Coordinates of N, CA and C in Angstrom, one line a residue:
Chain A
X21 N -122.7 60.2 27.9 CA -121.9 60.5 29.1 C -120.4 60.4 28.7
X22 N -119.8 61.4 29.7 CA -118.1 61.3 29.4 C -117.2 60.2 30.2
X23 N -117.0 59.2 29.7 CA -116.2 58.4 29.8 C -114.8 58.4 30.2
X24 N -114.2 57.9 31.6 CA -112.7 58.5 31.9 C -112.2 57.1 32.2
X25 N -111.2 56.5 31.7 CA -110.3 55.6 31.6 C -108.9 55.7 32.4
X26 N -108.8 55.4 33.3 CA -107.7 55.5 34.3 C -106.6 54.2 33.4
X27 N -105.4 54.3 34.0 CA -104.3 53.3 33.2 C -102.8 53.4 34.4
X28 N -102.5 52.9 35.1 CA -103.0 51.2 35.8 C -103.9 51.1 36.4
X29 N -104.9 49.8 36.4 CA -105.6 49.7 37.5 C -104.9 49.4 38.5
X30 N -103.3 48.7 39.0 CA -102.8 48.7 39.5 C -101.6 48.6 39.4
X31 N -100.8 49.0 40.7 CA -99.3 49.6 40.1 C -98.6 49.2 41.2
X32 N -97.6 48.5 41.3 CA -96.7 48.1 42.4 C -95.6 49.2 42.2
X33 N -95.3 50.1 43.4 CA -94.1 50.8 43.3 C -93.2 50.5 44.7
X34 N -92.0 51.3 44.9 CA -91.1 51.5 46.2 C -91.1 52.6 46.6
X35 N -90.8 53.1 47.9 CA -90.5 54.5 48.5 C -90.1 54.9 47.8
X36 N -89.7 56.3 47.5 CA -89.1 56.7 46.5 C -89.1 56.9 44.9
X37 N -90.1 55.8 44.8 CA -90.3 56.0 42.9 C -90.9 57.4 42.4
X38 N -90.9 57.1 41.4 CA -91.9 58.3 40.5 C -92.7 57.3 40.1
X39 N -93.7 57.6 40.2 CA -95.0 57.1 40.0 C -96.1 57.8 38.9
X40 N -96.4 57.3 37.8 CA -97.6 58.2 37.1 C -98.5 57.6 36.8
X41 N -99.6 58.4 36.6 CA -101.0 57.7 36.4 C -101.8 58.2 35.3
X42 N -102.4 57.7 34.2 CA -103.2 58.5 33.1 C -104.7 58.5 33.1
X43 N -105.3 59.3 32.8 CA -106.5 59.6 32.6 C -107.0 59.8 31.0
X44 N -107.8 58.9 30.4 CA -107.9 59.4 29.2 C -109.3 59.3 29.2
X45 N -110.4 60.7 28.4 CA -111.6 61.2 28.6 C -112.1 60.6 27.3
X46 N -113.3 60.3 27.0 CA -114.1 60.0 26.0 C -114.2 61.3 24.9
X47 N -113.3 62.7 25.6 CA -114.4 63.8 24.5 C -113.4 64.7 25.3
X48 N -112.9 66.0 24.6 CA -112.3 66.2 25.5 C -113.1 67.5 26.7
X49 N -112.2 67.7 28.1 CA -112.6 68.1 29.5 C -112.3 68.7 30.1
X50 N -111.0 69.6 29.7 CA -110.4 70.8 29.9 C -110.7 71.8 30.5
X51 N -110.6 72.3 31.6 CA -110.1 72.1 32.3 C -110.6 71.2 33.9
X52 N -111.8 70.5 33.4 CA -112.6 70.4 34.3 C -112.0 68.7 35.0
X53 N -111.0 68.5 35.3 CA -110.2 67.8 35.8 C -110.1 67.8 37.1
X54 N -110.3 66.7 38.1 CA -109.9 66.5 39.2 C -109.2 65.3 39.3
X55 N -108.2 65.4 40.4 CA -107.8 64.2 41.2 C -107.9 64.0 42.5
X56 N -107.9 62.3 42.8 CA -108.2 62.3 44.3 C -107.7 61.0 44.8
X57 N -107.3 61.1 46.0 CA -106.5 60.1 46.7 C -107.9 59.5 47.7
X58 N -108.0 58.7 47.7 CA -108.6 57.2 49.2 C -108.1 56.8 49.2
X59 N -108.2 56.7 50.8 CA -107.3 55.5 51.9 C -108.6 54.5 52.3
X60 N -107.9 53.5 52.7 CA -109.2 52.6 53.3 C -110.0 52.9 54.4
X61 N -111.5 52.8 53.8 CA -112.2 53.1 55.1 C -113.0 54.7 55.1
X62 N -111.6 55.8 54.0 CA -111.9 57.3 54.3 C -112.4 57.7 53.3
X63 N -113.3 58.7 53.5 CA -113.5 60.0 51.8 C -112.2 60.2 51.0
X64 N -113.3 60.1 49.6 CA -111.8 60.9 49.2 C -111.2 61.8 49.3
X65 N -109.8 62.2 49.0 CA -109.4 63.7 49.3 C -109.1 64.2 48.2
X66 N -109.4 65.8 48.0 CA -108.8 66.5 46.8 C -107.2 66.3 46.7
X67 N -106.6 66.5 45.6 CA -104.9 66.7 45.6 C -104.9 67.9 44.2
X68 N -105.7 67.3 42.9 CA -105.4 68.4 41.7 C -106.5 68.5 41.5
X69 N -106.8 70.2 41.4 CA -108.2 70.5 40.5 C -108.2 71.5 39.1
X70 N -109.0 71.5 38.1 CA -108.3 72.4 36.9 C -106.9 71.3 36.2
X71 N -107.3 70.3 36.5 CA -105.9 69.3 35.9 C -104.4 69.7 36.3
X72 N -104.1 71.0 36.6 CA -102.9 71.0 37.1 C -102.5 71.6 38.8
X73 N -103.8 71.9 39.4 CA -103.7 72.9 40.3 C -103.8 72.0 41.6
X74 N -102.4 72.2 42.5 CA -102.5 71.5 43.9 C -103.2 72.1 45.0
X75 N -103.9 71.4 45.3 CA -104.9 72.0 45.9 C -104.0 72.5 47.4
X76 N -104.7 73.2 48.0 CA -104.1 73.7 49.6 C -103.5 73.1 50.3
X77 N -102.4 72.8 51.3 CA -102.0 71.6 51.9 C -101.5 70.5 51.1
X78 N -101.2 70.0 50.1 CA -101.0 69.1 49.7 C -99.6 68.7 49.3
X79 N -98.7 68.1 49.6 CA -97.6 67.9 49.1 C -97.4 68.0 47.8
X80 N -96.2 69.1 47.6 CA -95.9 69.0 46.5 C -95.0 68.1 45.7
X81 N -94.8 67.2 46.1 CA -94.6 65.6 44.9 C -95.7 65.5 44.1
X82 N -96.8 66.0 44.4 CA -97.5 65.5 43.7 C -98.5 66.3 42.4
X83 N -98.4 66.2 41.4 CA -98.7 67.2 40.1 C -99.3 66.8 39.1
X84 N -100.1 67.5 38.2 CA -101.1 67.2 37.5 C -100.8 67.6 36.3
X85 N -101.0 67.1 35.0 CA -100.9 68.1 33.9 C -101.8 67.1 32.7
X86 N -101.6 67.6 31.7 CA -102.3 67.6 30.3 C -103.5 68.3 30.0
X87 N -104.1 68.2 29.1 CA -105.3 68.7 28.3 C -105.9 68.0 27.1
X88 N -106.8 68.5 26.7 CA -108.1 67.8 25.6 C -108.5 66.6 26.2
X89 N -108.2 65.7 26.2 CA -108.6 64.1 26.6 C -107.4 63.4 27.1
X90 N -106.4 64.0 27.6 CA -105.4 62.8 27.8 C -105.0 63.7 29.6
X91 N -104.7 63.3 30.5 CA -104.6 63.6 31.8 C -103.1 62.5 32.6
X92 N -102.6 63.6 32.9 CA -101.5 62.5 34.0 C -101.3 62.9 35.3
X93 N -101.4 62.3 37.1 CA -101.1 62.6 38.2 C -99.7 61.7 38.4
X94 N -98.8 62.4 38.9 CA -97.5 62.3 39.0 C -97.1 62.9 40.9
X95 N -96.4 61.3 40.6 CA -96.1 61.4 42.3 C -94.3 61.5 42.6
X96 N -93.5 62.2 42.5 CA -92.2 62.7 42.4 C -91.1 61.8 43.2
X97 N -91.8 61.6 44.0 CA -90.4 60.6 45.1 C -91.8 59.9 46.2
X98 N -92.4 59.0 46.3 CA -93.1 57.5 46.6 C -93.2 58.0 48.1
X99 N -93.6 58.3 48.8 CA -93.4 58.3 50.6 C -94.7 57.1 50.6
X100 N -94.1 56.7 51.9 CA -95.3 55.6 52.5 C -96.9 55.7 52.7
X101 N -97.1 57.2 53.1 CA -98.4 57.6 53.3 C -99.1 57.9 51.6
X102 N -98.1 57.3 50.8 CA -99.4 57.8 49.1 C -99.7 56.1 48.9
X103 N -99.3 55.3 49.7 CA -100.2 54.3 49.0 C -101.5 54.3 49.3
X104 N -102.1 54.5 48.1 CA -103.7 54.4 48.2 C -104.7 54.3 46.7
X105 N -105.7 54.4 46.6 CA -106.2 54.1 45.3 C -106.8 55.7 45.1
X106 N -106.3 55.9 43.4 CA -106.6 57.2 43.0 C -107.4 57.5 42.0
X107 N -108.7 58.5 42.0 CA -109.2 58.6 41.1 C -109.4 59.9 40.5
X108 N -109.4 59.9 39.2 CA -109.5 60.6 38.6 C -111.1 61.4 38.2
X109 N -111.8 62.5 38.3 CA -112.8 63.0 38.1 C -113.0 64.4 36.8
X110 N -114.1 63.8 36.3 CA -114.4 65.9 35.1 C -115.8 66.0 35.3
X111 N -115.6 67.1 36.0 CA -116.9 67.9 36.1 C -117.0 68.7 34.9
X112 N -117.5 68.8 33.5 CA -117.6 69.3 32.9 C -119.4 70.4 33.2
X113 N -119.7 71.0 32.1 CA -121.0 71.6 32.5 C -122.1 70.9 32.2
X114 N -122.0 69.9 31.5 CA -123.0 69.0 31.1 C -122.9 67.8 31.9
X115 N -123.5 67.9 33.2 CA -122.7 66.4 33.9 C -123.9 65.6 33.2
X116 N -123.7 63.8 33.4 CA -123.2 63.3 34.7 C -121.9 64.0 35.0
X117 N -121.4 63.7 36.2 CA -120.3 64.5 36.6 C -120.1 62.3 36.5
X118 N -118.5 62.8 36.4 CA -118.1 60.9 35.9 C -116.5 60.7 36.9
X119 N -116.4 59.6 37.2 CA -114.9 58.9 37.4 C -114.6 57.9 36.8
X120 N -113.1 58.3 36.9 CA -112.2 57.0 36.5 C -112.6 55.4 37.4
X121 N -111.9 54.7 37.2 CA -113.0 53.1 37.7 C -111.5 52.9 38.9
X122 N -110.5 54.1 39.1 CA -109.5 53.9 40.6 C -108.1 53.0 39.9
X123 N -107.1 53.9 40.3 CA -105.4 53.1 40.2 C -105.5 52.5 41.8
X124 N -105.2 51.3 42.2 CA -104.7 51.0 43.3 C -102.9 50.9 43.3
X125 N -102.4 52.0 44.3 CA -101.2 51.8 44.3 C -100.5 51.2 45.5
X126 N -99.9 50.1 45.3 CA -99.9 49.4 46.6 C -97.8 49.2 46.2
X127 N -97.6 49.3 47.6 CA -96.2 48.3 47.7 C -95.8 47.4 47.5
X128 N -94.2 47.3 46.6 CA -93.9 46.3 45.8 C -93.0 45.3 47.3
Chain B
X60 N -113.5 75.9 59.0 CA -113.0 74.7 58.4 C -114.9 74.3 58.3
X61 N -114.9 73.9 57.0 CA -116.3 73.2 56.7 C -116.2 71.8 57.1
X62 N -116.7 71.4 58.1 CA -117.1 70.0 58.0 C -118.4 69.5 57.5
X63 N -118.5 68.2 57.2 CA -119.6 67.5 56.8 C -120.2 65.9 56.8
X64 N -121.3 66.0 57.4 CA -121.7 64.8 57.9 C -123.0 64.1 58.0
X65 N -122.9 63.3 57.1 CA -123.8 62.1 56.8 C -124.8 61.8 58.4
X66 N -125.9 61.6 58.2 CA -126.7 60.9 58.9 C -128.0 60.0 58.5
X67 N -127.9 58.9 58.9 CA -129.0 58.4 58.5 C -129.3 56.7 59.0
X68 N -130.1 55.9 57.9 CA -130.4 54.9 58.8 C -129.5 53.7 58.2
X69 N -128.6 52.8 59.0 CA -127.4 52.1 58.2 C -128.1 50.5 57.5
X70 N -129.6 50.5 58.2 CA -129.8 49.2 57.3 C -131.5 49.4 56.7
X71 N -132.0 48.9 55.4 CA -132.7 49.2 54.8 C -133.6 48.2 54.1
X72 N -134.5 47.6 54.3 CA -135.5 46.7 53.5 C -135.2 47.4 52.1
X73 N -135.3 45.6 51.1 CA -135.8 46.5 49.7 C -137.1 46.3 49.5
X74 N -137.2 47.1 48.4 CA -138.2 48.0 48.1 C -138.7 49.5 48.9
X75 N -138.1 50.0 49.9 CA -138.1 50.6 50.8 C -137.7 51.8 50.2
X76 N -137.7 53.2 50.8 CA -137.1 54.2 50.7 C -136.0 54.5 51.3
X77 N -134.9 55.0 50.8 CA -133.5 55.8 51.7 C -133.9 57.1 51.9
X78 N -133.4 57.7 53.1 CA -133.6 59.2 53.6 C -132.3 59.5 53.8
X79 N -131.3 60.2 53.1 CA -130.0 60.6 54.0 C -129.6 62.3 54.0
X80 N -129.4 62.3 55.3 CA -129.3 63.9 55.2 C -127.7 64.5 56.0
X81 N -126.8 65.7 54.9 CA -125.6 65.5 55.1 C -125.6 67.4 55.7
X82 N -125.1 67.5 57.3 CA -125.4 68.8 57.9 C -123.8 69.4 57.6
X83 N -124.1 70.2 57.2 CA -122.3 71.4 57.0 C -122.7 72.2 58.5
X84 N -121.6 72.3 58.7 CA -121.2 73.6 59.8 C -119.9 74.0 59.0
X85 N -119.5 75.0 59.7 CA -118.3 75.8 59.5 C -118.5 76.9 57.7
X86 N -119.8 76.9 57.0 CA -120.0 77.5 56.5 C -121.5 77.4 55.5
X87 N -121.8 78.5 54.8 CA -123.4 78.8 54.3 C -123.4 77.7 53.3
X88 N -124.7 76.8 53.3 CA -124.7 75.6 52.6 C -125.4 76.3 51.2
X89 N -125.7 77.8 51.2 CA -126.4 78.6 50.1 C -125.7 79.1 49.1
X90 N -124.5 79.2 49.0 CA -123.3 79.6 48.1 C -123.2 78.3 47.0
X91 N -123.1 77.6 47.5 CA -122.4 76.4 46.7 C -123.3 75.7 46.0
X92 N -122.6 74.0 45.1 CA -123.8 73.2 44.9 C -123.2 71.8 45.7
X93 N -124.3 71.1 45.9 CA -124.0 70.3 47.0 C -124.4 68.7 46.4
X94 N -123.4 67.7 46.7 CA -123.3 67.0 45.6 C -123.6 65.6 46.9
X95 N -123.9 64.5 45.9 CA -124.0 62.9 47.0 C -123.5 62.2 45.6
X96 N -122.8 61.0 46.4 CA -121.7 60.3 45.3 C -121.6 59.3 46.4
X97 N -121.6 57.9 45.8 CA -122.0 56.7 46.2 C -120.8 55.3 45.9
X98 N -120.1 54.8 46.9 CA -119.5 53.5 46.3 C -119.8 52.2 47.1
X99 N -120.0 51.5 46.2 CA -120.3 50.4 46.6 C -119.4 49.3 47.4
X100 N -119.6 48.6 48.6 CA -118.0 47.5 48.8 C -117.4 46.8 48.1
X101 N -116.0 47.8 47.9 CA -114.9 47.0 46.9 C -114.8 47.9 45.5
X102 N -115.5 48.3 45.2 CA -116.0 49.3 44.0 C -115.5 50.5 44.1
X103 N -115.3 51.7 42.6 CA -115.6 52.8 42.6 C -116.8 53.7 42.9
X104 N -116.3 55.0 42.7 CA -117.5 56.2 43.1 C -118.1 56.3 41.6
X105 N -119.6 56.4 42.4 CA -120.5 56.7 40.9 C -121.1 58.2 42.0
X106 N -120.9 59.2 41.1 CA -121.8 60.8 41.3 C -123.6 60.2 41.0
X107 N -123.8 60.5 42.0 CA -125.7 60.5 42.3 C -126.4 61.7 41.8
X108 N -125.9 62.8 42.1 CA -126.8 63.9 41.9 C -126.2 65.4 42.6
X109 N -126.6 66.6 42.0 CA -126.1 68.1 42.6 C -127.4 69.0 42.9
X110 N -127.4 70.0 44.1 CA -128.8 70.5 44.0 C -128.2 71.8 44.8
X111 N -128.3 73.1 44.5 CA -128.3 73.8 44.5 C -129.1 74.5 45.2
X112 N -129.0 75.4 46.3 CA -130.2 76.3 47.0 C -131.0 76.9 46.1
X113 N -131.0 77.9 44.9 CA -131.2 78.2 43.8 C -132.5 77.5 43.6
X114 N -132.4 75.8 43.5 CA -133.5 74.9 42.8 C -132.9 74.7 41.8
X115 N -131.8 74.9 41.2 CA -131.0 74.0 40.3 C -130.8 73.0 40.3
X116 N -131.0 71.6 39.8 CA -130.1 70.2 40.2 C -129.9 69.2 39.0
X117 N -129.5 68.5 39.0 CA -129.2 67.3 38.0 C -128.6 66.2 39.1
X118 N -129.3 65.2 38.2 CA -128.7 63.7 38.8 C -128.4 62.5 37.7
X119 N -128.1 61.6 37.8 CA -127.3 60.6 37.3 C -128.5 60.2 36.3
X120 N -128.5 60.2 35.0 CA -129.3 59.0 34.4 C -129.4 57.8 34.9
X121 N -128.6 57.2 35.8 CA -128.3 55.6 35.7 C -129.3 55.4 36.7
X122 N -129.9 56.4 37.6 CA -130.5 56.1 39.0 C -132.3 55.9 38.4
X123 N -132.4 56.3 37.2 CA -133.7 56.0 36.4 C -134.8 56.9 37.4
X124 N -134.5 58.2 37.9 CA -135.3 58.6 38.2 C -135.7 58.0 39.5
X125 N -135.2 57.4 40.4 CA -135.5 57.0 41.9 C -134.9 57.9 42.7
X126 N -133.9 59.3 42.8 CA -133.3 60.1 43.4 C -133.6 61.4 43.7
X127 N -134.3 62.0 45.2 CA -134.4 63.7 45.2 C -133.7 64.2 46.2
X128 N -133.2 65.3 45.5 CA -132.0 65.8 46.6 C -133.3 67.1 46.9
X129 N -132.4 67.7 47.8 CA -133.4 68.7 48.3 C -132.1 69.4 49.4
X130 N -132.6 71.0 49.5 CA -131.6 71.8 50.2 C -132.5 72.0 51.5
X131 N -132.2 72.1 53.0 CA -132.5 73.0 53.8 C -131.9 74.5 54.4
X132 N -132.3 75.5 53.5 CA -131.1 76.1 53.8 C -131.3 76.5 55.6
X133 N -132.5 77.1 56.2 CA -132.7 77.5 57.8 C -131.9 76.3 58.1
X134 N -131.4 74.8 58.3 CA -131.0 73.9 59.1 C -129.3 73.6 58.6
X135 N -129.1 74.3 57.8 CA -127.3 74.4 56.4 C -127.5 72.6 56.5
X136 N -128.6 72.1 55.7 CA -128.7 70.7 55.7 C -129.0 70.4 54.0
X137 N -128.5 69.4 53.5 CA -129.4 68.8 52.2 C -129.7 67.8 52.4
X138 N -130.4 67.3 51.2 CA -130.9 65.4 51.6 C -130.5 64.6 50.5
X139 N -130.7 63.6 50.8 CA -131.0 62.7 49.5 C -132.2 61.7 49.7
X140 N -133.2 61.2 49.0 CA -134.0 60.5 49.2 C -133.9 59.7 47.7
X141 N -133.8 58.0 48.1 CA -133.7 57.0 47.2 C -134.6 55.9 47.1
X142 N -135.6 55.8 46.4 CA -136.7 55.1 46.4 C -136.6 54.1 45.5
X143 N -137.5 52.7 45.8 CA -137.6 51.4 45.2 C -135.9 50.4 45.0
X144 N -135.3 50.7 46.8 CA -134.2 50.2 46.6 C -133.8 48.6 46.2
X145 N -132.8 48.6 45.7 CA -132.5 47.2 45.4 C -130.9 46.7 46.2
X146 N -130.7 45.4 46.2 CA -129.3 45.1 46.9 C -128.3 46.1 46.3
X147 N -128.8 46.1 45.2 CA -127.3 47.1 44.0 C -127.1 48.5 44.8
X148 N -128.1 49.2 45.6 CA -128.1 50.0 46.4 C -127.1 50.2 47.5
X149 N -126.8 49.1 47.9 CA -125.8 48.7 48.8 C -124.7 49.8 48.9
X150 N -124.0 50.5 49.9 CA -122.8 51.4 49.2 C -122.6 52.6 50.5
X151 N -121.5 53.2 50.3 CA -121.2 54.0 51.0 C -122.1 54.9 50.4
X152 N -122.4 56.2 51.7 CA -122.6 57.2 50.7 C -122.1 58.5 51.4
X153 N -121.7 58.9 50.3 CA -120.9 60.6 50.7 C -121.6 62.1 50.3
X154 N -121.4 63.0 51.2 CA -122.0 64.2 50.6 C -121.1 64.8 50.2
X155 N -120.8 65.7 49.4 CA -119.3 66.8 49.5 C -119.9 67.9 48.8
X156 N -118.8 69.2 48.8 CA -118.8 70.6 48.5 C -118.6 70.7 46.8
X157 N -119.3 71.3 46.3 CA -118.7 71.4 44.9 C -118.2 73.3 44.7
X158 N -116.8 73.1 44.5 CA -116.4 74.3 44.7 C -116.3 74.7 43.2
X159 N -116.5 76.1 42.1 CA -116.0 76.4 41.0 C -115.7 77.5 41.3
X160 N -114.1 77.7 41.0 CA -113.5 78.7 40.3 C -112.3 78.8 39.5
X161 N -111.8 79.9 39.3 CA -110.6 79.5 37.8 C -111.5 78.8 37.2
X162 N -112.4 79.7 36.6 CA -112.6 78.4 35.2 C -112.5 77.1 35.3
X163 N -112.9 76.5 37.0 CA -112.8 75.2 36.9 C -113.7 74.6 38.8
X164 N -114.3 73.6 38.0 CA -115.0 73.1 39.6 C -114.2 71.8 40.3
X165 N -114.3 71.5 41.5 CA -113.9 70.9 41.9 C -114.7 70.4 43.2
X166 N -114.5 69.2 43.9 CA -115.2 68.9 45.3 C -114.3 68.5 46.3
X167 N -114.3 69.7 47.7 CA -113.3 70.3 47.9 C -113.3 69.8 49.4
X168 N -114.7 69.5 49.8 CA -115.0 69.2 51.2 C -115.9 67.4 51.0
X169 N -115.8 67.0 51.5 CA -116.5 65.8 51.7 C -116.5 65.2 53.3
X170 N -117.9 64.3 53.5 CA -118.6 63.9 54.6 C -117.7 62.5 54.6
X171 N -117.8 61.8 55.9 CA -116.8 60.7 56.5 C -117.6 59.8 55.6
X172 N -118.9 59.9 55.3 CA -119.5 58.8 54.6 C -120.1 57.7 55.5
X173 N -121.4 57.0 55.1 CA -122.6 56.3 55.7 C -122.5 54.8 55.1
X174 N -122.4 54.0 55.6 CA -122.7 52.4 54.9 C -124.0 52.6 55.2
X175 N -124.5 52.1 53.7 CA -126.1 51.9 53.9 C -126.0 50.2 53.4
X176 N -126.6 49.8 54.0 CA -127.3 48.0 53.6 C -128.3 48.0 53.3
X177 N -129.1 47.5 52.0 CA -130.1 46.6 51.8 C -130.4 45.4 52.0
X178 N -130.9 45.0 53.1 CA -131.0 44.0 53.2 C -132.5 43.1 53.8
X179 N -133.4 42.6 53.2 CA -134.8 42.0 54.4 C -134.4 41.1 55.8

């Protein structure tokens, strides 16, 4: 199975920060990258699919990039509504389909 | 707008079987593949399994073969059925959409999600 390593498990930030988050894959997963925001209580929600692609609706602060095994979601300027825990997913063709083990990003 | 939504029963004897069945409206549940992904309280999401109208599916090694998904397409419904549960069972569970394009899949729609308890 492919293995995804998220890095922080948790992150104290402020309004306003730039915030980043890494994903590193056991093998690499290209393009088969997702990210996803939960709030307490809710489903997750899409934000990047294809590692770099914002999904519909989505504030653009927030952006996705890399390739082979290494992955970063990037939050541009901090608003109050992104604190939440984020995870990373790769649907490759050979599932299991797998996640990251969640960044909790909470206020400093 | 696809919505999607879990129904089922929220508490569960072990050893028992789980029945959960997740109904789409707002679009054909025969296009796509249709996924159930599970977290436990306090925990991350572990992916369960995908099944396809087709008859295509795959599921999780880790569930050792206790897991059948199944499509209805006349009712735009799928299932999950989870047999010989244990407390470890315990967990939200979610249905969602598995969308692929661009050279790339994603899950794009997801259900509010069900607490299931094991508990005698």
């Amino acid at each position: 199975d492919i293995q995804l390593t998220q890095s922080p498990s948790f992150l104290s930030a402020s309004v306003g920060d730039r915030v980043t988050i890494t994903c590193r894959a056991s093998q690499g997963i290209y393009p088969y990258l997702a990210w996803y925001q939960q709030k307490s209580g809710k489903a997750p929600k899409l934000l990047i699919y294809g590692a770099s692609t914002l999904q519909s609706g989505v504030p653009s602060r927030f952006s996705g990039s890399g390739s082979g095994t290494e992955f970063t979601l990037t939050i541009s300027s901090l608003q109050p509504e992104d604190f939440a825990t984020y995870y990373c997913q790769q649907l490759t063709s050979l599932p299991p389909y797998t996640f990251g083990q969640g960044t909790k990003l909470e206020s400093k | 707008q696809v919505q999607l939504q879990e129904s089922g029963p929220g508490l569960v004897k072990p050893s028992q079987t789980l029945s959960l069945t997740c109904t789409v409206s707002g679009g054909s549940i025969s296009t796509y593949y249709w996924n159930w992904i599970r977290q436990p309280p306090g925990k991350g999401l572990e992916w369960i399994g995908y099944f396809h109208s087709s008859g295509r599916s795959f599921y999780n090694p880790s569930l050792k073969g206790r897991a059948t998904l199944s499509v209805d397409t006349s009712e735009n419904q799928f299932s999950l059925i989870l047999d010989s549960l244990t407390a470890a069972d315990t967990a939200v569970y979610y249905c969602a959409r598995e969308r692929c394009t661009l050279g790339t899949c994603y899950f794009d729609f997801w259900g509010q999600g069900i607490l299931v308890t094991v508990s005698s």
